[in-house]
CSV table of C-alpha atoms and ligand atoms in Angstrom, one decimal:
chain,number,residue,atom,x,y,z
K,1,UNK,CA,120.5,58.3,149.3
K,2,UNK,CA,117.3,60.0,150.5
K,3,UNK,CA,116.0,63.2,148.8
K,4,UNK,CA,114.2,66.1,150.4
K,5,UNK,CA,110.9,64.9,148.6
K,6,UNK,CA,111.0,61.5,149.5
K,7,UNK,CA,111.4,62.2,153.4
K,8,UNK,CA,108.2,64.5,152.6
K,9,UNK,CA,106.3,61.9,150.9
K,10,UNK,CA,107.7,59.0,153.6
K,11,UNK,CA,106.7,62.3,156.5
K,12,UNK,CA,103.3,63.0,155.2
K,13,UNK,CA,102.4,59.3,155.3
K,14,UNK,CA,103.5,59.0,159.1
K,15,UNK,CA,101.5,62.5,159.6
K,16,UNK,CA,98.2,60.5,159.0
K,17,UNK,CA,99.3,57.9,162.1
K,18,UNK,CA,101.2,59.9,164.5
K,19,UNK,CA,102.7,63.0,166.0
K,20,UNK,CA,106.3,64.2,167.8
K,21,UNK,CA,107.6,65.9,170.1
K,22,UNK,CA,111.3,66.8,169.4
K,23,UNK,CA,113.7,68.0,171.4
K,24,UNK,CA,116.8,70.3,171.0
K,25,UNK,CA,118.9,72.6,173.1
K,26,UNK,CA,120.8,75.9,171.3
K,27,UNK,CA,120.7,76.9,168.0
K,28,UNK,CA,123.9,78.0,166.3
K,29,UNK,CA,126.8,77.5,164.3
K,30,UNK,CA,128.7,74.8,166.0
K,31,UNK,CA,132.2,73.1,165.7
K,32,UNK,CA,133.6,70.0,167.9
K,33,UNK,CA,135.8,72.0,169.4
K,34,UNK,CA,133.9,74.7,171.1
K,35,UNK,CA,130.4,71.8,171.1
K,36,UNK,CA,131.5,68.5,171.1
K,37,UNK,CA,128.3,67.0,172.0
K,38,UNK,CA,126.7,69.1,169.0
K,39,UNK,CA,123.8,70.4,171.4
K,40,UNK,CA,123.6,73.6,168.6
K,41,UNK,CA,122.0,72.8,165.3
K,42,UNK,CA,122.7,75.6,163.1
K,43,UNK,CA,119.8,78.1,162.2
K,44,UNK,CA,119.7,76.6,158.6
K,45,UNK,CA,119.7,73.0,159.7
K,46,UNK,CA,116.8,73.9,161.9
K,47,UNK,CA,115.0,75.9,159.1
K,48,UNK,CA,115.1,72.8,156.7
K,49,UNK,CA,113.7,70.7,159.1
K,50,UNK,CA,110.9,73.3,160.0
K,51,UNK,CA,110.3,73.7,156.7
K,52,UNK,CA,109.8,69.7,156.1
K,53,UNK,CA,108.2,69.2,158.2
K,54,UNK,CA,105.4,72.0,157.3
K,55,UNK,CA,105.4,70.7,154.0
K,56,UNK,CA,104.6,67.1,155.0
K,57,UNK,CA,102.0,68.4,156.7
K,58,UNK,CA,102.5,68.6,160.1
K,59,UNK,CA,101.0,71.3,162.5
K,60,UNK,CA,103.3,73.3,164.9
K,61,UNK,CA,101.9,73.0,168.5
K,62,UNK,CA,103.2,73.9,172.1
K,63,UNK,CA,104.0,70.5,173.8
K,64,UNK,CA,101.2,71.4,176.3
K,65,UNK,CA,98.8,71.6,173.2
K,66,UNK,CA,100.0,68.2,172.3
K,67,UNK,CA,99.4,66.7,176.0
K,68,UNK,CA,95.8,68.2,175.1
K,69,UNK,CA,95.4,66.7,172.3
K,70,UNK,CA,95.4,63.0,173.9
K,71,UNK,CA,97.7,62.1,176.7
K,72,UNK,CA,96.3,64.9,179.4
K,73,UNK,CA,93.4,62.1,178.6
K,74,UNK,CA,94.9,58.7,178.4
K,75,UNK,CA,95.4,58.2,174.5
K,76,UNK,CA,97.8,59.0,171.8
K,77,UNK,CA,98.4,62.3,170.6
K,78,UNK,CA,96.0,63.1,167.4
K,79,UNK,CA,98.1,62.2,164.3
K,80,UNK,CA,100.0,65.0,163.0
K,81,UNK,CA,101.3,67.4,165.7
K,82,UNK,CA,104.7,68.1,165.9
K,83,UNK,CA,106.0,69.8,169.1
K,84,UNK,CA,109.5,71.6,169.0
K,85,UNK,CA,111.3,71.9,172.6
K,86,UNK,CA,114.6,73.4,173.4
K,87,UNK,CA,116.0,73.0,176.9
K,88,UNK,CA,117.9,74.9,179.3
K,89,UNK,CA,117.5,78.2,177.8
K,90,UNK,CA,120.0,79.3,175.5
K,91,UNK,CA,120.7,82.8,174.6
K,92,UNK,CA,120.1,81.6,171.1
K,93,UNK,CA,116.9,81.1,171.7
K,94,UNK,CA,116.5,84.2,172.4
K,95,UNK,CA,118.7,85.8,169.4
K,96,UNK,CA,118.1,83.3,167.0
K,97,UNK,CA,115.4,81.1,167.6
K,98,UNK,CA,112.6,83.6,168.6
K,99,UNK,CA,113.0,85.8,165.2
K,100,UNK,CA,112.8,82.3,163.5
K,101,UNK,CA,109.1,81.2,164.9
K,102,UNK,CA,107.8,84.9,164.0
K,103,UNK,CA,109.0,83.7,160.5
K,104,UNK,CA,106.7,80.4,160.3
K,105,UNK,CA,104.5,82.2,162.9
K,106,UNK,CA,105.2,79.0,164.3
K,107,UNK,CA,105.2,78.3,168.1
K,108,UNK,CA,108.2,76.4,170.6
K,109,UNK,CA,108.1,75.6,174.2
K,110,UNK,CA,111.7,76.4,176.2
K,111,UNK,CA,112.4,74.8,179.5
K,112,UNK,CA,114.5,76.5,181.4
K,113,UNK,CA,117.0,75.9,184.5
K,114,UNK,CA,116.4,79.5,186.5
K,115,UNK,CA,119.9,78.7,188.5
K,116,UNK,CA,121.8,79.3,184.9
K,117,UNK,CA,119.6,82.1,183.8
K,118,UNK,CA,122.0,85.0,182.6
K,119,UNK,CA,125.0,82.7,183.2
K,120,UNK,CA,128.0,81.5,181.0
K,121,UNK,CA,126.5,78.4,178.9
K,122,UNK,CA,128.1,75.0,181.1
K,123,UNK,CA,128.0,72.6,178.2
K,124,UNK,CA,130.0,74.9,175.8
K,125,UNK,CA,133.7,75.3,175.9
K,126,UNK,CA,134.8,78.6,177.8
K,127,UNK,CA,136.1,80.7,175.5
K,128,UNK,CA,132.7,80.1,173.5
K,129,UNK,CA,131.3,83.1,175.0
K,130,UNK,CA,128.2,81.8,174.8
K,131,UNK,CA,125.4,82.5,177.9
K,132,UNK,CA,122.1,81.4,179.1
K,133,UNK,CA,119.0,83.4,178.6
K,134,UNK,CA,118.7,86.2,181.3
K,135,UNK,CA,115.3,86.7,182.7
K,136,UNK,CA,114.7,89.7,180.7
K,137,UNK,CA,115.2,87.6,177.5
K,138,UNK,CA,112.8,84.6,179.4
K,139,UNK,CA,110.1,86.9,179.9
K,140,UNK,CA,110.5,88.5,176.2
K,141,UNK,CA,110.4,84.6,175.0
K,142,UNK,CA,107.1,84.3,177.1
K,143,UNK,CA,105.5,87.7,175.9
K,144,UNK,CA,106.0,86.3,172.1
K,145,UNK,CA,104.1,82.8,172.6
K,146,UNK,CA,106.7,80.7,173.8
K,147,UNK,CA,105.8,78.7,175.8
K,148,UNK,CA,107.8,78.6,179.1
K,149,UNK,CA,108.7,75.2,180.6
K,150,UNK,CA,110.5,74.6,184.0
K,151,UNK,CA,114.0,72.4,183.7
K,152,UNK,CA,114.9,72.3,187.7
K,153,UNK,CA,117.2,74.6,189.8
K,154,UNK,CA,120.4,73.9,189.3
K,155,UNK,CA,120.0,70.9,186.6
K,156,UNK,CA,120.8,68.2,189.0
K,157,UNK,CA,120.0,64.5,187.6
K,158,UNK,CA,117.1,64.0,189.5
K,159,UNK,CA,117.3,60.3,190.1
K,160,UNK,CA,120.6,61.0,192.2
K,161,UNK,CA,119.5,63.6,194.7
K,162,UNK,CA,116.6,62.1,196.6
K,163,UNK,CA,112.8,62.7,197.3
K,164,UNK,CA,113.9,66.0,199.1
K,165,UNK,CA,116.4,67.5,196.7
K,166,UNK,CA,113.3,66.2,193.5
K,167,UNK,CA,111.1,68.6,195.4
K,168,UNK,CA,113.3,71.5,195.6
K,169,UNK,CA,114.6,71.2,192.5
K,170,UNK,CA,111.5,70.6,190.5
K,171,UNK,CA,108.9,73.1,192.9
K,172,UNK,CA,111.6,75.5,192.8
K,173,UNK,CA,112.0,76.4,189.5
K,174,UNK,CA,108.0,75.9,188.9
K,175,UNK,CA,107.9,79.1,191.3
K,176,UNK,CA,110.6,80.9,190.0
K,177,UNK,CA,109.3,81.0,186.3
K,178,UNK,CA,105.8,81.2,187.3
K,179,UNK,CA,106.7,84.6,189.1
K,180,UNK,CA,109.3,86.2,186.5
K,181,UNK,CA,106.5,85.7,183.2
K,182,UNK,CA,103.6,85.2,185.0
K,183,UNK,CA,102.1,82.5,182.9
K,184,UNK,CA,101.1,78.5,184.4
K,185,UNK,CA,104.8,77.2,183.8
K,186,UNK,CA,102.7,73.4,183.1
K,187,UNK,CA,105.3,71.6,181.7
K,188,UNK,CA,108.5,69.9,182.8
K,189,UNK,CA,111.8,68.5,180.9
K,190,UNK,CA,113.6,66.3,183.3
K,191,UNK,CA,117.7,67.0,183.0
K,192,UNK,CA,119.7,64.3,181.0
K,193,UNK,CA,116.4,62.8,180.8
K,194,UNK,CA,117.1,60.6,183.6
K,195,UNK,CA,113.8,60.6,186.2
K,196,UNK,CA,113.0,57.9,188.9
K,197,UNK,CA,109.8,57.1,190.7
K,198,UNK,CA,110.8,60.6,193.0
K,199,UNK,CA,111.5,62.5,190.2
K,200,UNK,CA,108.1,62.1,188.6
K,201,UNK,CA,106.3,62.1,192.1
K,202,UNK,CA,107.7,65.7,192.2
K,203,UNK,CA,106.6,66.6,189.2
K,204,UNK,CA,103.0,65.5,190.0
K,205,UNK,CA,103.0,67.0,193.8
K,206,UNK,CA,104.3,70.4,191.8
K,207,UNK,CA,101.1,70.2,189.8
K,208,UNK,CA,102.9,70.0,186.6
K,209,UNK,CA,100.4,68.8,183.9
K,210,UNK,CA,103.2,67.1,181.8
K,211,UNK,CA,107.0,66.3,182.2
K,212,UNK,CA,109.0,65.4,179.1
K,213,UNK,CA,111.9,63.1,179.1
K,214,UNK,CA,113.8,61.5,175.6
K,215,UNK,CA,113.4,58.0,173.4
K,216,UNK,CA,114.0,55.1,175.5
K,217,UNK,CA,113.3,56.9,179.6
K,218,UNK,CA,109.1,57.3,178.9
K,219,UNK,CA,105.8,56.9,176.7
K,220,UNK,CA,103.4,58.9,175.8
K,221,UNK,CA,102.1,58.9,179.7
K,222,UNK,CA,101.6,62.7,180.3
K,223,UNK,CA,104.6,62.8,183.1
K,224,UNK,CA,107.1,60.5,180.9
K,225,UNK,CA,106.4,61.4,177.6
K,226,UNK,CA,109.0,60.9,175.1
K,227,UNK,CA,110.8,63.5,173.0
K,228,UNK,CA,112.7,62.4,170.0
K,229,UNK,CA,116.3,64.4,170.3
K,230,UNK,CA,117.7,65.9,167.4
K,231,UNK,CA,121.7,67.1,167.6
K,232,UNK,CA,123.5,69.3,165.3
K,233,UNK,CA,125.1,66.6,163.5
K,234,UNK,CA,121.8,65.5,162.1
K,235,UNK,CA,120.9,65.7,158.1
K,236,UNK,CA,118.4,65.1,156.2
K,237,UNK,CA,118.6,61.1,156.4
K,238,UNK,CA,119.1,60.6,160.1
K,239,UNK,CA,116.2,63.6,160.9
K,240,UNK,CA,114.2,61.3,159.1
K,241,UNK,CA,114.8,58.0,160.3
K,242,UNK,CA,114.8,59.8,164.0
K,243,UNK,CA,111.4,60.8,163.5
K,244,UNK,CA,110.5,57.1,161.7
K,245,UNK,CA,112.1,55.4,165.3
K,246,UNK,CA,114.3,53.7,162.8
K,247,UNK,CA,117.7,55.7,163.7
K,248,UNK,CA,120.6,54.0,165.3
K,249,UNK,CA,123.5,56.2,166.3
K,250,UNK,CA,125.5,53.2,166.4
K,251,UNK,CA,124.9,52.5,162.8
K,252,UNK,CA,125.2,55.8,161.3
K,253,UNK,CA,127.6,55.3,159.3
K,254,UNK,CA,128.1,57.1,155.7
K,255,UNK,CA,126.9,56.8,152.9
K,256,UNK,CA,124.3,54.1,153.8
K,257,UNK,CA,122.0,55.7,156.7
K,258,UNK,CA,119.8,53.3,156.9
K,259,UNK,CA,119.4,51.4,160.8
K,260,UNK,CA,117.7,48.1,159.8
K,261,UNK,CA,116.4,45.6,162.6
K,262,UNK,CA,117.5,48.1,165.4
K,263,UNK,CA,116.5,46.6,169.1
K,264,UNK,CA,115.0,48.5,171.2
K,265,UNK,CA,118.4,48.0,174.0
K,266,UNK,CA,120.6,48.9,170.6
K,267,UNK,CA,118.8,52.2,170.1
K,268,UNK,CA,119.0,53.0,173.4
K,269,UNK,CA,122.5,52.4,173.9
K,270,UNK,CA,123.0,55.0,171.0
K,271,UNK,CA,120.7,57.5,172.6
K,272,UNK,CA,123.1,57.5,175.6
K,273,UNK,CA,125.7,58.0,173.9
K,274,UNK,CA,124.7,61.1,172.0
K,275,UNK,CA,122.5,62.7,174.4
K,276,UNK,CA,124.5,62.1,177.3
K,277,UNK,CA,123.6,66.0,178.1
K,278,UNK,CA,119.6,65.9,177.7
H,301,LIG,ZN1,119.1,70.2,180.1
């Protein structure tokens, strides 16, 4: 059984070598009914693992920040930067997430698909209720520090619709963004994670400085950098091991937690079966 302190202790050691850049989607009370992929982690859930992650030390940067901080240059991130991302664009990033960085005074970067902006949330059941940011709620998002990623069009999976459709999709909603909060839009999160050798060529004719993808699809190469995805099903113990690369879906079973010997195939299995979203 791990203990809040001993992830800290076990944290602050890795803050020394290394840094993250996590990735989540809404934030929210959630049930496997209404969320069955558990793409909402609930605003306490998030809080604790905010708050952990301050304690062990970590500093809360933009993901462009860390791009600056190494790969923008060919290295590593510097050791101990941590990088929250949340993509699509939520309403609750708006109503809940936003009043939560003022909190920490912490900052976020949102990727967003323009297509769904102000539109019924697609990964939720109906009845839900739940919508996507509308650009009024974008811009408000942008005017507080967040920084504003672009997350394609429409949210096609981008190694599907050809050299053509990677463009549109990928220059698009770079324009789009850029216009509504008239800030760089640098960054890219390709959708379900999935990208091919179009997808990132896009990325690179769009003048994106960095495109973020999940564990398993990239590196820490500034177009294919890896974000470590954290679902609302995750506690204390599989947060952890997440962030140590020592989680395996597959073996998370209770009470023991702990993935031992995971291969890199096994781990990746497991991430396509719980992020099959992205
Ligand atoms: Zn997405």
């Amino acid at each position: 059984m791990i203990t809040r302190e001993l992830a800290r202790t076990v944290l602050a050691a890795e803050r020394r070598k290394r840094s993250f850049a996590l990735c989540y989607h809404g934030v929210g009370e959630t049930s496997i009914r209404i969320d069955p992929r558990f793409l909402r982690v609930s605003p306490r859930r998030l809080r604790g693992q905010i708050e952990l992650l301050r304690d062990a030390g970590f500093a809360f940067v933009t993901l462009s920040e860390l791009v600056e901080s190494g790969p923008a240059h060919g290295r590593p991130p510097l050791p101990g930067l941590v990088a929250l991302t949340f993509d699509d664009g939520w309403a609750d990033n708006y109503d809940a997430l936003l009043p939560m960085l003022r909190d920490y005074g912490i900052p976020a970067t949102i990727y967003v698909t323009t297509g769904l902006m102000g539109r019924p949330n697609p990964w939720l059941a109906p009845d839900s209720g739940v919508r996507m940011m509308t650009p009024e709620e974008v811009v408000a998002c942008a005017r507080d520090g967040v920084e504003i990623g672009a997350h394609t069009l429409t949210h096609p999976d981008l190694s599907l619709v050809g050299p053509e459709g990677c463009r549109r999709e990928v220059m698009g909603s770079r324009t789009v963004l850029r216009e509504l909060t008239d800030t760089p839009v640098v960054s890219f999160a390709y959708p379900y994670f999935h990208l091919g050798p179009e997808a990132v060529d896009a990325v690179r004719e769009a003048g994106f400085a960095s495109a973020v993808t999940g564990i398993g699809y990239g590196d820490w190469s500034p177009l294919t950098l890896e974000r470590t995805a954290i679902s609302g099903k995750d506690r204390l113990a599989s947060f952890t091991l997440k962030l140590l690369g020592r989680y395996d879906p597959l073996l998370d079973s209770a009470p023991v937690r702990v993935a031992r010997g995971a291969t890199r195939t096994l781990r990746r299995r497991g991430w396509e079966l719980l992020e099959r979203h992205g």
